[in-house]
Coordinates of C-alpha atoms in Angstrom, one line a residue:
Chain A
X1 CA 53.1 -19.4 -15.8
X2 CA 54.7 -21.8 -18.2
X3 CA 54.8 -25.1 -15.5
X4 CA 51.8 -24.8 -14.5
X5 CA 50.8 -26.8 -16.9
X6 CA 53.0 -29.4 -16.8
X7 CA 51.6 -29.8 -13.3
X8 CA 48.2 -29.8 -13.2
X9 CA 47.2 -26.6 -11.8
X10 CA 45.0 -24.6 -13.7
X11 CA 43.8 -21.6 -11.7
X12 CA 46.6 -19.7 -10.1
X13 CA 45.1 -16.3 -7.0
X14 CA 45.5 -13.0 -8.6
X15 CA 47.6 -10.7 -5.8
X16 CA 44.7 -8.8 -4.0
X17 CA 44.3 -5.4 -5.9
X18 CA 46.5 -2.5 -4.1
X19 CA 43.0 -0.6 -1.6
X20 CA 43.2 3.4 -4.4
X21 CA 45.3 5.8 -1.9
X22 CA 42.5 7.9 -1.0
X23 CA 38.9 7.8 -1.5
X24 CA 38.4 11.1 -0.6
X25 CA 39.5 13.7 -3.2
X26 CA 40.9 16.9 -2.1
X27 CA 38.2 19.6 -2.3
X28 CA 40.1 20.7 -5.0
X29 CA 40.6 17.9 -7.0
X30 CA 36.7 17.8 -5.9
X31 CA 35.3 21.5 -7.3
X32 CA 37.7 20.7 -10.8
X33 CA 36.1 16.9 -11.2
X34 CA 32.2 18.4 -10.8
X35 CA 32.2 22.0 -11.6
X36 CA 34.7 23.0 -13.4
X37 CA 34.9 20.3 -15.7
X38 CA 33.7 21.0 -19.4
X39 CA 32.7 24.7 -20.7
X40 CA 29.4 24.5 -20.1
X41 CA 29.9 22.9 -16.0
X42 CA 32.4 26.3 -15.8
X43 CA 29.4 28.2 -17.4
X44 CA 26.7 27.1 -15.7
X45 CA 29.4 27.5 -12.6
X46 CA 30.0 30.6 -13.5
X47 CA 26.8 32.0 -13.5
X48 CA 25.5 30.5 -10.2
X49 CA 27.8 32.1 -8.3
X50 CA 26.4 34.9 -10.1
X51 CA 23.5 34.7 -8.8
X52 CA 24.1 33.8 -5.2
X53 CA 26.8 36.6 -4.8
X54 CA 24.3 39.0 -5.7
X55 CA 21.0 37.7 -4.6
X56 CA 21.6 36.4 -1.2
X57 CA 24.1 38.9 1.1
X58 CA 20.9 41.7 -0.6
X59 CA 18.5 39.1 1.0
X60 CA 20.4 38.8 4.4
X61 CA 20.9 41.9 4.6
X62 CA 17.5 43.0 4.5
X63 CA 16.2 40.2 6.5
X64 CA 18.5 39.9 9.2
X65 CA 20.9 43.1 9.6
X66 CA 19.5 46.6 8.3
X67 CA 16.0 44.8 9.7
X68 CA 14.4 46.1 13.0
X69 CA 13.8 43.8 15.7
X70 CA 12.3 44.9 18.1
X71 CA 8.9 45.9 19.3
X72 CA 8.9 49.7 18.0
X73 CA 5.8 52.3 16.5
X74 CA 5.3 52.1 11.9
X75 CA 7.4 55.2 12.1
X76 CA 10.8 54.1 13.3
X77 CA 10.3 51.9 10.5
X78 CA 10.8 54.7 8.1
X79 CA 14.0 55.3 8.7
X80 CA 14.7 50.9 8.6
X81 CA 16.5 49.5 5.0
X82 CA 15.3 46.5 6.0
X83 CA 12.1 44.2 6.5
X84 CA 10.5 45.8 9.7
X85 CA 9.6 42.8 12.2
X86 CA 8.1 45.3 14.4
X87 CA 5.1 44.9 12.9
X88 CA 5.3 40.8 13.5
X89 CA 5.9 42.1 17.2
X90 CA 2.7 44.2 16.8
X91 CA 0.4 42.3 14.9
X92 CA 0.8 38.0 15.0
X93 CA -1.9 37.8 17.7
X94 CA -3.9 38.5 15.5
X95 CA -2.6 36.6 12.8
X96 CA -2.7 33.8 15.2
X97 CA -5.9 34.7 16.1
X98 CA -7.7 36.6 14.3
X99 CA -10.5 38.2 15.8
X100 CA -10.7 35.5 18.8
X101 CA -12.0 38.7 22.0
X102 CA -8.1 39.8 23.0
X103 CA -8.0 38.9 27.0
X104 CA -9.0 35.4 26.1
X105 CA -6.4 34.6 23.3
X106 CA -4.4 31.7 25.9
X107 CA -7.8 29.9 24.5
X108 CA -7.1 29.1 21.0
X109 CA -3.8 29.3 22.3
X110 CA -4.6 26.5 24.6
X111 CA -6.1 24.6 21.6
X112 CA -3.6 25.2 19.4
X113 CA -1.1 23.5 21.9
X114 CA -3.6 20.4 22.9
X115 CA -4.5 19.4 19.4
X116 CA -0.7 20.2 18.0
X117 CA 0.6 17.8 21.3
X118 CA -2.2 15.1 19.7
X119 CA -0.5 15.5 16.4
X120 CA 2.7 14.8 17.3
X121 CA 1.6 11.9 19.4
X122 CA -0.1 10.2 16.9
X123 CA 3.0 10.4 15.3
X124 CA 4.4 7.9 17.1
X125 CA 4.5 3.9 16.7
X126 CA 4.4 2.8 19.8
X127 CA 0.7 4.8 20.5
X128 CA -0.5 3.1 17.3
X129 CA -3.1 1.4 19.1
X130 CA -6.8 1.1 20.9
X131 CA -5.2 5.2 23.0
X132 CA -5.4 6.6 20.4
X133 CA -9.6 6.5 19.8
X134 CA -9.9 7.6 23.3
X135 CA -7.6 10.8 23.0
X136 CA -8.5 12.2 19.9
X137 CA -11.8 12.3 20.6
X138 CA -11.9 13.6 24.7
X139 CA -8.8 16.3 23.1
X140 CA -10.6 17.6 19.9
X141 CA -14.3 18.4 23.1
X142 CA -11.0 19.8 25.1
X143 CA -10.0 22.1 22.4
X144 CA -13.9 22.7 21.1
X145 CA -15.2 23.5 24.6
X146 CA -11.6 25.8 25.4
X147 CA -12.9 27.7 21.8
X148 CA -16.8 27.9 22.0
X149 CA -17.1 28.5 26.0
X150 CA -19.9 28.9 28.0
X151 CA -19.3 26.1 30.6
X152 CA -16.9 26.1 33.0
X153 CA -16.8 29.8 33.5
X154 CA -15.4 30.5 30.2
X155 CA -17.0 33.2 28.2
X156 CA -18.9 32.7 25.1
X157 CA -17.4 33.0 22.1
X158 CA -19.3 32.5 18.8
X159 CA -18.2 30.6 15.8
X160 CA -18.2 33.6 13.8
X161 CA -14.7 35.4 15.9
X162 CA -12.7 32.5 15.7
X163 CA -9.7 32.2 13.0
X164 CA -6.2 32.3 12.3
X165 CA -4.0 29.2 13.2
X166 CA -6.4 27.5 15.5
X167 CA -9.1 27.6 12.2
X168 CA -6.0 26.0 9.7
X169 CA -5.3 23.3 11.4
X170 CA -8.2 22.1 13.1
X171 CA -10.2 22.3 9.3
X172 CA -6.3 20.7 7.5
X173 CA -6.0 17.8 10.2
X174 CA -9.6 16.9 10.9
X175 CA -10.4 17.9 6.8
X176 CA -7.5 15.0 5.7
X177 CA -7.7 12.8 8.7
X178 CA -12.0 11.7 8.2
X179 CA -10.5 12.3 4.2
X180 CA -8.7 8.8 4.7
X181 CA -11.4 6.5 5.4
X182 CA -13.4 8.6 3.5
X183 CA -10.9 7.4 0.8
X184 CA -10.4 3.5 0.9
X185 CA -14.2 3.5 0.7
X186 CA -14.6 5.5 -2.5
X187 CA -11.4 3.2 -4.3
X188 CA -12.8 0.4 -2.6
X189 CA -15.5 1.4 -4.6
X190 CA -14.9 2.1 -8.2
X191 CA -12.9 -1.0 -7.7
X192 CA -16.0 -2.8 -7.0
X193 CA -17.7 -5.1 -8.9
X194 CA -21.4 -3.8 -7.9
X195 CA -22.3 -1.5 -10.8
X196 CA -24.7 0.8 -8.2
X197 CA -21.9 1.0 -5.9
X198 CA -18.9 1.6 -8.5
X199 CA -20.8 4.2 -10.3
X200 CA -21.3 5.8 -7.7
X201 CA -18.1 6.0 -6.4
X202 CA -16.9 6.7 -9.8
X203 CA -19.6 9.6 -9.4
X204 CA -18.3 11.1 -7.1
X205 CA -14.8 10.7 -7.7
X206 CA -14.9 12.1 -11.0
X207 CA -17.6 15.1 -9.8
X208 CA -16.2 16.2 -6.9
X209 CA -12.9 15.9 -8.3
X210 CA -14.3 18.5 -11.4
X211 CA -14.1 21.3 -9.6
X212 CA -12.6 23.7 -7.9
X213 CA -12.5 23.5 -4.3
X214 CA -14.1 26.6 -3.4
X215 CA -17.4 25.1 -5.4
X216 CA -17.3 22.8 -3.1
X217 CA -17.3 25.5 -0.9
X218 CA -18.8 28.0 -1.5
X219 CA -22.2 25.0 -2.8
X220 CA -21.2 23.7 1.1
X221 CA -21.8 27.4 2.4
X222 CA -24.8 29.4 0.2
X223 CA -26.7 26.7 -2.0
X224 CA -26.7 24.2 0.4
X225 CA -28.9 26.3 3.3
X226 CA -31.1 26.4 0.4
X227 CA -31.8 22.8 0.7
X228 CA -32.7 22.3 3.9
X229 CA -36.1 22.7 5.7
X230 CA -37.0 26.1 7.1
X231 CA -35.2 27.0 10.3
X232 CA -32.8 24.1 10.4
X233 CA -28.9 26.1 10.1
X234 CA -25.9 23.7 10.3
X235 CA -23.1 25.4 11.8
X236 CA -21.0 27.5 8.8
X237 CA -17.6 25.9 10.5
X238 CA -19.2 22.4 10.5
X239 CA -20.4 22.8 6.5
X240 CA -16.4 24.3 5.8
X241 CA -15.3 21.3 6.8
X242 CA -17.9 18.5 5.3
X243 CA -17.1 20.2 1.2
X244 CA -12.6 20.4 2.4
X245 CA -13.8 17.0 3.9
X246 CA -15.4 16.1 1.2
X247 CA -12.9 17.7 -1.5
X248 CA -9.7 15.8 0.1
X249 CA -11.5 12.9 -0.2
X250 CA -11.9 12.6 -3.8
X251 CA -7.9 12.9 -5.0
X252 CA -7.3 10.8 -2.0
X253 CA -9.3 8.0 -3.1
X254 CA -6.9 8.4 -6.9
X255 CA -4.2 7.8 -4.4
X256 CA -5.4 4.6 -2.9
X257 CA -6.8 3.5 -6.0
X258 CA -3.1 3.8 -7.4
X259 CA -2.2 1.2 -4.9
X260 CA -4.4 -0.7 -5.0
X261 CA -3.4 -1.5 -8.3
X262 CA 0.1 -1.6 -7.7
X263 CA 0.0 -4.9 -5.6
X264 CA 0.4 -8.2 -7.4
X265 CA -2.1 -10.2 -8.1
X266 CA -1.0 -12.9 -6.5
X267 CA -1.9 -11.7 -3.4
X268 CA -5.0 -11.5 -4.1
X269 CA -5.3 -14.6 -4.8
X270 CA -3.1 -15.7 -2.1
X271 CA -5.6 -14.4 0.1
X272 CA -9.0 -15.5 -1.9
X273 CA -6.9 -19.0 -1.9
X274 CA -6.6 -19.2 2.0
X275 CA -10.6 -18.1 2.2
X276 CA -10.4 -15.4 3.2
X277 CA -13.5 -12.8 2.5
X278 CA -13.5 -9.8 1.1
X279 CA -12.8 -7.8 4.2
X280 CA -10.4 -9.5 5.2
X281 CA -8.1 -9.6 2.3
X282 CA -8.8 -5.7 2.2
X283 CA -7.8 -5.0 5.6
X284 CA -4.5 -7.1 6.7
X285 CA -2.5 -8.6 3.1
X286 CA -4.3 -5.9 0.8
X287 CA -4.4 -2.4 2.6
X288 CA -1.0 -2.1 4.7
X289 CA 0.4 -2.9 1.4
X290 CA -1.0 -0.5 -1.1
X291 CA -2.0 2.4 1.6
X292 CA 1.8 1.6 2.9
X293 CA 3.3 2.4 -1.0
X294 CA 0.9 5.7 -1.6
X295 CA 3.2 8.2 1.7
X296 CA 4.2 9.7 -0.5
X297 CA 1.3 11.1 -2.9
X298 CA -1.1 11.1 -0.2
X299 CA 1.5 13.6 1.4
X300 CA 1.4 15.4 -1.3
X301 CA -2.3 15.4 -1.1
X302 CA -2.2 16.2 2.5
X303 CA 0.1 19.3 2.1
X304 CA -1.9 20.2 -1.0
X305 CA -5.1 20.6 1.2
X306 CA -3.5 21.9 4.0
X307 CA -2.8 25.6 2.1
X308 CA -6.4 25.3 0.3
X309 CA -8.1 25.2 3.4
X310 CA -7.1 29.4 2.8
X311 CA -9.4 29.2 0.1
X312 CA -13.0 28.6 3.5
X313 CA -12.3 32.9 3.2
X314 CA -14.5 32.9 0.2
X315 CA -17.2 31.6 2.6
X316 CA -16.2 33.9 5.5
X317 CA -13.8 32.0 7.9
X318 CA -10.8 33.7 9.0
X319 CA -8.3 31.4 8.5
X320 CA -4.4 31.8 8.8
X321 CA -3.9 33.4 5.4
X322 CA -7.0 36.1 5.8
X323 CA -5.6 37.1 9.4
X324 CA -3.1 38.4 7.7
X325 CA -4.2 39.8 4.9
X326 CA -6.8 41.9 7.6
X327 CA -3.4 42.9 9.7
X328 CA -1.5 44.5 7.1
X329 CA -5.8 46.3 6.2
X330 CA -3.6 48.1 9.4
X331 CA -3.7 51.8 7.5
X332 CA -0.7 52.7 10.2
X333 CA 1.0 49.5 9.1
X334 CA -0.2 48.9 5.2
X335 CA 3.3 49.9 3.6
X336 CA 4.6 45.7 5.8
X337 CA 2.4 43.3 3.4
X338 CA 6.2 41.4 2.7
X339 CA 7.1 40.8 6.1
X340 CA 3.3 39.9 7.3
X341 CA 3.1 37.4 4.7
X342 CA 6.8 36.1 4.6
X343 CA 5.9 36.0 8.5
X344 CA 2.9 33.7 7.4
X345 CA 4.7 31.8 4.7
X346 CA 7.2 30.8 7.6
X347 CA 4.4 28.9 9.5
X348 CA 3.2 27.1 6.3
X349 CA 6.3 26.7 5.6
X350 CA 7.0 24.8 9.0
X351 CA 4.0 22.7 9.7
X352 CA 4.3 21.0 5.3
X353 CA 8.6 20.9 5.9
X354 CA 7.0 18.8 8.8
X355 CA 4.4 16.7 6.7
X356 CA 7.2 15.9 5.1
X357 CA 9.6 15.1 7.2
X358 CA 7.5 13.0 8.6
X359 CA 6.4 11.0 6.0
X360 CA 10.0 10.0 4.5
X361 CA 10.8 8.7 8.5
X362 CA 7.4 7.1 8.6
X363 CA 8.0 4.8 5.0
X364 CA 11.5 4.1 6.7
X365 CA 10.5 2.4 9.4
X366 CA 7.2 0.4 8.1
X367 CA 10.0 -0.2 5.6
X368 CA 12.2 -1.8 7.9
X369 CA 11.2 -5.3 9.4
X370 CA 10.9 -6.4 5.5
X371 CA 13.6 -4.1 3.0
X372 CA 15.4 -7.5 1.1
Chain B
X1 CA -6.3 -48.2 -13.3
X2 CA -7.3 -47.3 -17.1
X3 CA -3.7 -47.0 -18.8
X4 CA -5.8 -46.7 -22.3
X5 CA -4.3 -43.3 -24.5
X6 CA -7.3 -41.5 -24.9
X7 CA -8.7 -38.9 -22.4
X8 CA -12.6 -38.7 -21.9
X9 CA -12.8 -40.8 -17.8
X10 CA -10.5 -43.4 -18.2
X11 CA -11.4 -43.3 -14.4
X12 CA -14.5 -45.9 -13.7
X13 CA -11.4 -48.1 -11.8
X14 CA -10.2 -45.8 -9.4
X15 CA -12.6 -46.1 -6.6
X16 CA -15.5 -45.0 -4.3
X17 CA -13.6 -42.2 -2.3
X18 CA -13.5 -39.9 -5.3
X19 CA -12.1 -35.5 -3.3
X20 CA -12.5 -34.0 -7.5
X21 CA -14.4 -34.7 -9.8
X22 CA -14.7 -32.7 -12.9
X23 CA -17.9 -33.8 -15.4
X24 CA -17.3 -32.2 -19.5
X25 CA -15.9 -28.8 -18.0
X26 CA -15.5 -26.3 -20.2
X27 CA -13.5 -22.4 -20.3
X28 CA -13.5 -19.7 -22.9
X29 CA -11.6 -17.0 -22.4
X30 CA -13.1 -14.5 -24.5
X31 CA -13.2 -16.6 -28.2
X32 CA -10.5 -18.9 -26.6
X33 CA -11.2 -22.2 -25.1
X34 CA -8.9 -22.7 -23.0
X35 CA -10.5 -26.9 -21.2
X36 CA -12.5 -28.5 -23.3
X37 CA -14.7 -31.0 -21.9
X38 CA -12.3 -31.8 -19.1
X39 CA -13.2 -35.4 -17.4
X40 CA -11.4 -35.7 -14.0
X41 CA -12.0 -37.6 -10.9
X42 CA -9.4 -37.4 -8.2
X43 CA -9.6 -40.1 -5.4
X44 CA -8.4 -39.5 -1.9
X45 CA -4.7 -39.5 -1.4
X46 CA -4.1 -40.1 -5.2
X47 CA -0.8 -37.6 -6.7
X48 CA -1.4 -36.5 -9.3
X49 CA 0.3 -34.4 -12.1
X50 CA -0.5 -32.5 -14.3
X51 CA 2.2 -31.4 -17.6
X52 CA 2.0 -30.5 -20.8
X53 CA 3.3 -26.8 -22.8
X54 CA 3.1 -23.8 -22.1
X55 CA -1.0 -22.0 -22.6
X56 CA -2.1 -26.2 -23.0
X57 CA -4.7 -25.0 -19.8
X58 CA -3.7 -26.9 -16.7
X59 CA -2.9 -24.2 -14.6
X60 CA -6.3 -23.5 -15.9
X61 CA -7.7 -26.6 -14.9
X62 CA -6.5 -26.6 -11.2
X63 CA -7.4 -23.0 -10.6
X64 CA -10.6 -23.8 -12.3
X65 CA -11.0 -26.0 -8.2
X66 CA -10.9 -23.7 -6.1
X67 CA -12.4 -21.1 -8.6
X68 CA -9.5 -18.9 -9.1
X69 CA -11.6 -19.3 -12.3
X70 CA -14.5 -19.6 -13.2
X71 CA -15.6 -22.8 -15.7
X72 CA -18.8 -21.9 -17.6
X73 CA -19.6 -25.3 -18.3
X74 CA -20.2 -28.4 -16.5
X75 CA -19.9 -29.8 -13.2
X76 CA -16.7 -29.0 -10.5
X77 CA -17.4 -30.4 -7.2
X78 CA -14.4 -31.3 -4.7
X79 CA -14.9 -33.1 -1.6
X80 CA -18.9 -33.2 -1.9
X81 CA -19.4 -29.7 -3.0
X82 CA -20.5 -28.0 -5.7
X83 CA -18.5 -25.4 -6.9
X84 CA -21.0 -22.4 -8.3
X85 CA -21.6 -18.8 -8.0
X86 CA -22.7 -19.8 -4.8
X87 CA -20.1 -17.7 -2.2
X88 CA -20.7 -20.6 1.2
X89 CA -19.5 -23.6 -1.4
X90 CA -16.8 -21.6 -2.8
X91 CA -15.9 -20.5 1.0
X92 CA -16.1 -24.3 1.9
X93 CA -13.7 -25.8 -0.9
X94 CA -11.2 -23.1 -0.1
X95 CA -11.0 -23.9 3.7
X96 CA -10.2 -27.6 2.5
X97 CA -7.9 -26.3 -0.7
X98 CA -4.6 -24.9 -0.1
X99 CA -2.5 -23.6 -3.0
X100 CA 1.0 -23.2 -4.1
X101 CA 1.9 -20.8 -6.3
X102 CA 4.7 -20.3 -9.0
X103 CA 5.4 -16.6 -7.4
X104 CA 5.2 -18.0 -3.9
X105 CA 2.9 -15.0 -3.2
X106 CA 3.2 -14.3 0.4
X107 CA 2.7 -11.3 2.2
X108 CA 5.5 -9.2 1.8
X109 CA 4.8 -7.0 5.5
X110 CA 4.0 -10.3 7.3
X111 CA 6.2 -12.4 9.3
X112 CA 6.7 -15.6 7.9
X113 CA 4.8 -16.7 11.8
X114 CA 2.4 -14.4 10.3
X115 CA 2.2 -15.6 6.9
X116 CA 1.1 -18.6 8.7
X117 CA -1.0 -18.4 10.9
X118 CA -3.3 -15.0 9.0
X119 CA -5.6 -17.5 7.3
X120 CA -6.5 -20.4 10.9
X121 CA -7.3 -17.0 13.1
X122 CA -9.2 -15.7 10.2
X123 CA -10.9 -17.9 8.7
X124 CA -11.2 -20.4 10.4
X125 CA -11.3 -18.7 13.9
X126 CA -8.7 -21.1 16.1
X127 CA -7.6 -18.8 19.2
X128 CA -3.6 -16.7 17.9
X129 CA -1.8 -18.7 20.4
X130 CA -2.9 -22.4 19.3
X131 CA -2.9 -20.6 15.2
X132 CA 1.2 -19.6 15.8
X133 CA 1.6 -23.8 17.9
X134 CA 0.4 -25.3 14.4
X135 CA 2.2 -23.0 11.7
X136 CA 5.4 -23.6 14.4
X137 CA 5.1 -26.9 13.8
X138 CA 4.4 -27.2 9.9
X139 CA 7.3 -24.6 9.4
X140 CA 8.7 -27.2 11.6
X141 CA 8.1 -29.8 9.1
X142 CA 8.8 -27.9 5.9
X143 CA 12.5 -27.5 8.3
X144 CA 12.5 -23.4 8.8
X145 CA 11.2 -22.8 11.6
X146 CA 14.7 -21.2 12.0
X147 CA 12.9 -18.5 9.9
X148 CA 9.4 -17.8 11.6
X149 CA 10.4 -14.2 12.7
X150 CA 11.5 -13.1 8.9
X151 CA 9.9 -11.6 6.9
X152 CA 9.6 -13.5 3.5
X153 CA 12.1 -11.2 1.1
X154 CA 15.0 -11.8 4.3
X155 CA 15.1 -15.7 3.1
X156 CA 15.7 -17.5 -0.8
X157 CA 13.6 -18.2 -3.1
X158 CA 13.0 -21.7 -2.4
X159 CA 12.7 -21.0 1.0
X160 CA 10.1 -18.5 0.5
X161 CA 8.4 -21.6 -1.2
X162 CA 8.5 -24.0 1.5
X163 CA 6.6 -20.8 3.1
X164 CA 4.5 -20.5 1.6
X165 CA 3.9 -24.8 1.5
X166 CA 3.6 -24.5 5.6
X167 CA 0.8 -21.5 5.0
X168 CA -0.9 -23.8 3.1
X169 CA -1.0 -26.8 5.4
X170 CA -1.7 -24.0 8.3
X171 CA -5.4 -24.9 6.9
X172 CA -5.1 -27.9 7.8
X173 CA -6.2 -29.1 3.8
X174 CA -7.3 -32.3 2.0
X175 CA -6.5 -31.7 -0.8
X176 CA -3.3 -29.2 -2.2
X177 CA -2.8 -27.8 -5.7
X178 CA 0.6 -27.0 -7.0
X179 CA 0.9 -24.7 -9.7
X180 CA 4.9 -24.8 -11.4
X181 CA 6.3 -24.5 -7.7
X182 CA 9.3 -25.3 -9.0
X183 CA 9.1 -23.3 -11.8
X184 CA 10.5 -19.2 -10.6
X185 CA 13.2 -21.4 -8.5
X186 CA 17.1 -21.3 -8.9
X187 CA 18.0 -24.9 -9.9
X188 CA 20.4 -25.6 -6.6
X189 CA 16.8 -24.5 -5.3
X190 CA 14.6 -26.6 -7.3
X191 CA 15.3 -29.8 -4.8
X192 CA 14.8 -28.6 -1.2
X193 CA 10.9 -27.8 -2.7
X194 CA 11.0 -31.1 -5.0
X195 CA 12.0 -33.5 -1.1
X196 CA 9.2 -30.9 1.4
X197 CA 6.6 -32.3 -2.2
X198 CA 7.2 -35.9 -1.4
X199 CA 7.4 -35.2 2.5
X200 CA 3.4 -34.0 1.8
X201 CA 3.0 -36.9 -0.9
X202 CA 4.4 -40.0 2.0
X203 CA 2.0 -38.3 4.3
X204 CA -0.8 -39.4 1.8
X205 CA -1.9 -36.0 1.0
X206 CA -3.9 -35.9 -1.7
X207 CA -2.0 -33.7 -4.6
X208 CA -2.7 -32.0 -7.5
X209 CA 1.1 -31.4 -9.3
X210 CA 1.1 -29.1 -12.2
X211 CA 5.8 -28.7 -12.8
X212 CA 7.7 -29.9 -15.6
X213 CA 10.3 -31.5 -12.5
X214 CA 9.5 -35.2 -14.2
X215 CA 11.4 -36.9 -11.8
X216 CA 9.3 -35.3 -9.1
X217 CA 6.1 -37.6 -11.2
X218 CA 8.3 -40.6 -11.0
X219 CA 8.9 -41.1 -7.6
X220 CA 5.9 -40.0 -6.3
X221 CA 2.3 -39.3 -8.6
X222 CA 0.0 -42.0 -9.7
X223 CA -0.9 -40.7 -12.7
X224 CA 1.0 -38.4 -14.9
X225 CA -2.1 -36.0 -16.7
X226 CA -0.8 -34.8 -20.5
X227 CA -3.1 -32.1 -21.4
X228 CA -2.3 -30.2 -25.3
X229 CA -4.7 -27.2 -26.4
X230 CA -7.3 -27.7 -23.1
X231 CA -7.7 -31.5 -23.3
X232 CA -6.8 -34.1 -21.5
X233 CA -4.5 -35.5 -24.4
X234 CA -3.2 -38.9 -22.7
X235 CA -3.7 -39.7 -19.0
X236 CA -1.4 -43.2 -17.0
X237 CA 0.7 -44.4 -14.6
X238 CA 4.1 -42.7 -15.0
X239 CA 5.7 -46.0 -16.0
X240 CA 4.2 -46.3 -18.3
X241 CA 3.4 -42.9 -19.3
X242 CA 7.1 -41.4 -19.9
X243 CA 7.8 -45.1 -22.0
X244 CA 5.1 -46.0 -23.5
X245 CA 3.5 -43.3 -24.0
X246 CA 0.4 -43.3 -27.4
X247 CA -0.3 -40.1 -28.3
X248 CA 1.4 -38.1 -30.8
X249 CA 1.6 -34.6 -29.0
X250 CA 2.4 -36.8 -25.9
X251 CA 5.4 -38.4 -27.6
X252 CA 6.7 -34.9 -29.2
X253 CA 6.4 -33.6 -25.5
X254 CA 8.3 -36.1 -24.0
X255 CA 10.7 -35.7 -26.6
X256 CA 11.5 -32.5 -26.0
X257 CA 11.8 -32.4 -22.4
X258 CA 13.5 -35.3 -21.5

């Protein structure tokens, strides 16, 4: 090295460092480093192992090993120590479709399949065009015909007999779907410079958000008819649906407003400077960005609303949660409410978890083009 | 051109086709008097550089010209259109005035080409194909045509700012406003943006440019305006401005930045 200064060269590249011997540590090293590296980590690890070792086997035992997995009368269940899934065998149709006439239950079943089919195809990007504006009204009419009947030789089934899964799904999906545009209008209105519009939106959001959903449902179902002229009635289900839309819209509006506020001022200024009108700026510049960044809290609200639809039972609409409770009121099966709860919980979980996963995919998908 | 120092008007000899006139313009932010009795007129094809210490009101001045900021007193007319609360007038002015921002303000969710075609399509109602041809023309003029389908986030700062210039040009404005267009750029990217602006100046665009790039001012400006504390303190053609500043505040400022 010493003679380098004589040559006038003062830069010598260093030898490349050798590659690390192994990037992946072995399982023993991994456990040592992650689970037993300090005394408190060791303690937590041991406690966790103890809790899992005592709980998981008995859960599996209850759920699978000692459970009765076949169609059997209720007294057969006394013999088993685990879950009695015979209850679900016996009652699943009542839980899913409530008091809908038994031999006609293919109709709500078909409606659920069509409805879920529409939801699923609406999830894919290539479908995001005008065809959805045709598919949804047509699909909803078909669902309605299937459920209500009265034409095409289908027996008429009044909607106080409807119940279970179709009710939960439709109240939640239509509720959130229609609440979404309303919430955008409310959020924009709350940021408006026009005092009356702003006051209305602030008042609406704060009022609806400030009372429980039960109150809104109760108002829609009990108080609202009192104000209607005599002889005019609006269907109970429709009133509950409107109440859910109103309620969800107030929550979503604040989510959307948060997104609007997160968009840098420069975006608004650039749109203004280019001469875009307010609506053009909102439609093409601000809302696409604001709605995208608020996907996680939006889905949070959707999931919450999906589960909150179970409150419609207080106005006498029989959702999935309520049909399950009625099912366990059967004296013979009274002892098996845990099985019923687990069954309904699994159904709820499937829907909510799908929403969560879809939102993650959607975020990724919408972000793909312009990631740095 | 008037060469005396004290600002006031000094614009009477500037020619007939004045595209911007500001007369006794005052603006306050709350109690803060940000623009004080601004009188300025700009004729067609003139290139003006506005400089001054930060907080002197230079950005506010040019932002008043397309109503991103409202002035409270005085009159501003752009291309013969009086800027008032009248939305029609504001829209008409904005259609004639392009603006380039310090932080580019490109739309991150739209491709470079879509950034350029949005306003022509929706404001000027240009057909999509025509707007795209226009967009490509200006993107190529700022030498970035090959990036047209990328998103802004995939470009360097200098490239983004050139896209922003192309986007403004797509509205075929009569006047271009530049609000510190190179201040947010890494040093090695300043030149590419300045070169683009020099090209534009050579084509005869009317330009008002807030910048600290004194080399640019010397190369292309017809007039340099120095602002301090909300006033136009001094304005002159660049050689006289830099070699022979009159006002003490101008001298102090030039000493600090040159």
